Amino acid sequence: MPKTSELSPIEKMLLTKLMIDCSGETARALSEMMNKKVSTAADSPKVLLINDVPKLLNSEDPAITLLFTRMSGAIKGTIILSSTADNILKTADIFLHKPLGYFKNLSDENVSVIKELANIMAGYYITALNHILHATCDSSMPELSINPRRAIEDFGFGSVYTEEILVLALKAKFEIEGGIKEDILLLFRKNDIKKILERLIVNTNIVSNMQFG
């Protein structure tokens, strides 16, 4: 892995705080919308090859469902909602006012609701990112996948299995009342990592020698 994949302690601190702030706002809004308690915790930021990303997507269970939304504008990236199929279906139960466990499989009845949840959560993150970074970003409509290794080909980062593509990964874990656990992963292009860090440093009045080249 190139030397430029390393983040300094200050850069890690700034990026972790960014994810904590964005996730906290999202959890509060989600809690009000669902009328459920929602907690969240942010992992340490990572810079890694994009074909290693599937390991970060709810790695406790290889059989996962994920929904991804592409970011466009001042900063480009992808917002991913991932969890087990069971947890994803339980969120559809809540939105459609069904008892938990009502839906057993993805169907025409629940897929549109699941996509709307991903769209809403992506919207919360976009709003928070735009505010914190003083940026103007937008997002596409979510796409659903049950195959992470195929999905990363559609994230818009290039030829993931023929090029060495580095991305910044910011991950947060969510737990919704009722034992529903889901992950949000923000992926940013290597070319935008320095831009994000510079905006964070300017907005927090921190002087740092940028380590990520």
Coordinates of C-alpha atoms in Angstrom, one line a residue:
M1 CA 0.0 0.0 0.0
P2 CA 1.4 3.5 -0.9
K3 CA 2.8 5.6 2.0
T4 CA 0.1 8.2 1.3
S5 CA -2.5 5.9 2.8
E6 CA -1.4 6.9 6.3
L7 CA -3.4 9.5 8.3
S8 CA -1.9 11.5 11.1
P9 CA -3.4 11.5 14.6
I10 CA -4.9 15.0 14.1
E11 CA -6.4 13.9 10.7
K12 CA -7.9 10.8 12.3
M13 CA -9.3 12.9 15.1
L14 CA -10.9 15.3 12.7
L15 CA -12.4 12.6 10.5
T16 CA -13.7 10.7 13.5
K17 CA -15.4 13.8 14.8
L18 CA -16.9 14.4 11.4
M19 CA -18.4 11.0 11.4
I20 CA -19.6 11.3 15.0
D21 CA -21.3 14.7 14.2
C22 CA -23.0 13.4 11.0
S23 CA -24.1 10.2 12.6
G24 CA -25.4 11.9 15.7
E25 CA -27.6 14.2 13.6
T26 CA -28.8 11.2 11.6
A27 CA -29.6 9.1 14.7
R28 CA -31.6 11.9 16.2
A29 CA -33.6 12.5 13.0
L30 CA -34.1 8.8 12.5
S31 CA -35.3 8.4 16.1
E32 CA -38.0 11.1 15.7
M33 CA -39.1 9.7 12.4
M34 CA -39.4 6.0 13.6
N35 CA -40.5 6.9 17.1
K36 CA -37.7 4.5 18.3
K37 CA -34.6 4.9 20.3
V38 CA -31.5 5.0 18.0
S39 CA -27.9 4.9 19.2
T40 CA -24.8 5.3 17.1
A41 CA -21.0 4.9 17.4
A42 CA -18.2 5.8 15.0
D43 CA -15.3 3.6 14.1
S44 CA -11.8 4.9 13.5
P45 CA -11.3 6.1 9.9
K46 CA -9.4 3.9 7.5
V47 CA -7.7 4.4 4.1
L48 CA -7.8 1.2 2.2
L49 CA -8.0 -0.4 -1.2
I50 CA -11.6 -0.4 -2.4
N51 CA -11.7 -4.1 -3.0
D52 CA -11.1 -4.5 0.8
V53 CA -14.3 -2.6 1.5
P54 CA -16.6 -5.7 1.6
K55 CA -14.8 -6.7 4.8
L56 CA -16.1 -3.6 6.5
L57 CA -19.7 -4.1 5.5
N58 CA -21.3 -5.9 8.5
S59 CA -18.4 -8.3 8.6
E60 CA -20.0 -10.5 11.3
D61 CA -22.3 -12.0 8.7
P62 CA -21.3 -12.5 5.1
A63 CA -24.9 -12.7 4.0
I64 CA -25.7 -9.0 4.0
T65 CA -28.0 -6.6 2.2
L66 CA -26.6 -3.2 1.2
L67 CA -28.0 -0.1 -0.3
F68 CA -25.6 2.5 -1.8
T69 CA -26.1 6.1 -2.9
R70 CA -23.5 8.0 -5.0
M71 CA -22.5 11.5 -3.9
S72 CA -21.8 14.1 -6.5
G73 CA -20.8 17.8 -6.4
A74 CA -17.9 19.4 -4.5
I75 CA -16.9 16.1 -2.9
K76 CA -17.6 12.7 -4.6
G77 CA -18.2 9.5 -2.8
T78 CA -20.6 6.8 -1.9
I79 CA -22.9 6.3 1.1
I80 CA -23.7 2.7 2.0
L81 CA -26.3 1.3 4.4
S82 CA -25.6 -2.3 5.2
S83 CA -26.9 -5.0 7.5
T84 CA -28.2 -8.6 7.6
A85 CA -31.3 -9.2 5.5
D86 CA -33.2 -9.8 8.8
N87 CA -32.3 -6.4 10.2
I88 CA -33.1 -4.6 6.9
L89 CA -36.5 -6.3 6.7
K90 CA -37.2 -5.3 10.3
T91 CA -36.8 -1.7 9.4
A92 CA -39.4 -2.2 6.7
D93 CA -41.7 -3.8 9.4
I94 CA -41.4 -0.6 11.4
F95 CA -42.1 1.8 8.5
L96 CA -45.1 -0.2 7.3
H97 CA -46.4 -0.6 10.9
K98 CA -46.0 -4.4 10.9
P99 CA -44.9 -6.5 13.9
L100 CA -41.1 -7.1 13.9
G101 CA -40.4 -10.3 11.9
Y102 CA -43.5 -9.9 9.6
F103 CA -41.4 -9.8 6.4
K104 CA -39.3 -12.8 5.8
N105 CA -37.9 -11.9 2.3
L106 CA -37.3 -9.0 0.1
S107 CA -40.5 -8.3 -2.0
D108 CA -42.2 -5.7 -4.1
E109 CA -44.1 -4.6 -0.9
N110 CA -41.0 -3.8 1.1
V111 CA -38.1 -3.0 -1.3
S112 CA -39.4 0.5 -2.1
V113 CA -39.7 1.3 1.7
I114 CA -36.1 0.0 2.3
K115 CA -34.8 2.1 -0.5
E116 CA -36.6 5.1 0.9
L117 CA -35.0 4.5 4.3
A118 CA -31.5 4.5 2.6
N119 CA -32.5 7.7 0.7
I120 CA -33.5 9.4 3.9
M121 CA -30.4 8.4 5.8
A122 CA -28.2 9.5 2.9
G123 CA -30.0 12.8 2.9
Y124 CA -29.3 13.3 6.6
Y125 CA -25.6 12.7 6.0
I126 CA -25.4 14.9 2.9
T127 CA -27.1 17.7 4.8
A128 CA -24.6 17.3 7.7
L129 CA -21.6 17.1 5.4
N130 CA -22.6 20.1 3.4
H131 CA -23.0 22.1 6.7
I132 CA -19.7 20.9 8.3
L133 CA -17.6 21.1 5.2
H134 CA -19.2 24.2 3.7
A135 CA -19.7 22.1 0.6
T136 CA -22.4 21.5 -2.0
C137 CA -23.1 17.9 -2.5
D138 CA -26.0 15.9 -3.8
S139 CA -26.9 12.2 -4.0
S140 CA -28.4 9.7 -6.4
M141 CA -31.3 7.4 -5.7
P142 CA -30.2 4.3 -3.7
E143 CA -29.5 1.0 -5.4
L144 CA -29.9 -2.4 -3.6
S145 CA -27.5 -5.3 -3.7
I146 CA -27.0 -8.6 -1.9
N147 CA -23.5 -9.1 -3.3
P148 CA -20.9 -6.6 -1.9
R149 CA -18.1 -7.7 -4.2
R150 CA -20.3 -7.0 -7.2
A151 CA -21.7 -3.8 -5.7
I152 CA -18.3 -2.1 -5.3
E153 CA -17.9 -2.2 -9.1
D154 CA -20.9 0.1 -9.3
F155 CA -19.8 2.7 -6.7
G156 CA -18.2 4.8 -9.5
F157 CA -14.6 4.6 -8.3
G158 CA -13.2 3.0 -11.5
S159 CA -12.0 -0.5 -12.4
V160 CA -11.8 -1.9 -8.9
Y161 CA -10.3 -5.3 -9.7
T162 CA -7.7 -4.0 -12.3
E163 CA -6.6 -0.7 -10.6
E164 CA -5.2 0.0 -7.2
I165 CA -7.9 2.4 -5.9
L166 CA -7.5 3.9 -2.5
V167 CA -10.5 5.2 -0.6
L168 CA -11.2 6.8 2.7
A169 CA -13.8 4.8 4.7
L170 CA -15.8 6.4 7.6
K171 CA -18.0 3.9 9.4
A172 CA -20.7 4.2 12.0
K173 CA -22.8 1.6 13.7
F174 CA -26.5 2.2 14.4
E175 CA -28.7 0.3 16.8
I176 CA -32.5 0.8 16.6
E177 CA -34.8 -0.1 19.5
G178 CA -35.7 -3.7 19.0
G179 CA -32.2 -5.0 18.5
I180 CA -31.9 -3.8 14.9
K181 CA -28.3 -3.2 14.0
E182 CA -27.2 -1.5 10.8
D183 CA -24.0 0.1 9.5
I184 CA -23.4 3.3 7.5
L185 CA -20.2 3.5 5.5
L186 CA -19.0 6.7 3.8
L187 CA -16.5 6.2 1.0
F188 CA -14.5 9.0 -0.5
R189 CA -12.2 9.1 -3.5
K190 CA -8.5 9.4 -2.8
N191 CA -8.5 12.7 -4.7
D192 CA -11.0 14.2 -2.3
I193 CA -9.4 13.0 1.0
K194 CA -7.0 16.0 1.1
K195 CA -9.9 18.4 0.2
I196 CA -12.0 17.0 3.1
L197 CA -9.2 17.3 5.5
E198 CA -8.3 20.9 4.4
R199 CA -11.9 22.0 4.9
L200 CA -12.1 20.4 8.3
I201 CA -8.8 22.0 9.4
V202 CA -9.9 25.4 8.2
N203 CA -13.3 25.1 9.8
T204 CA -11.8 24.1 13.2
N205 CA -8.9 26.5 13.2
I206 CA -6.3 23.7 13.6
V207 CA -2.9 24.0 12.0
S208 CA -1.6 20.7 10.7
N209 CA 1.1 19.4 8.4
M210 CA -1.1 17.5 6.0
Q211 CA 0.3 14.0 5.9
F212 CA -2.0 12.5 3.3
G213 CA -0.5 13.4 -0.1

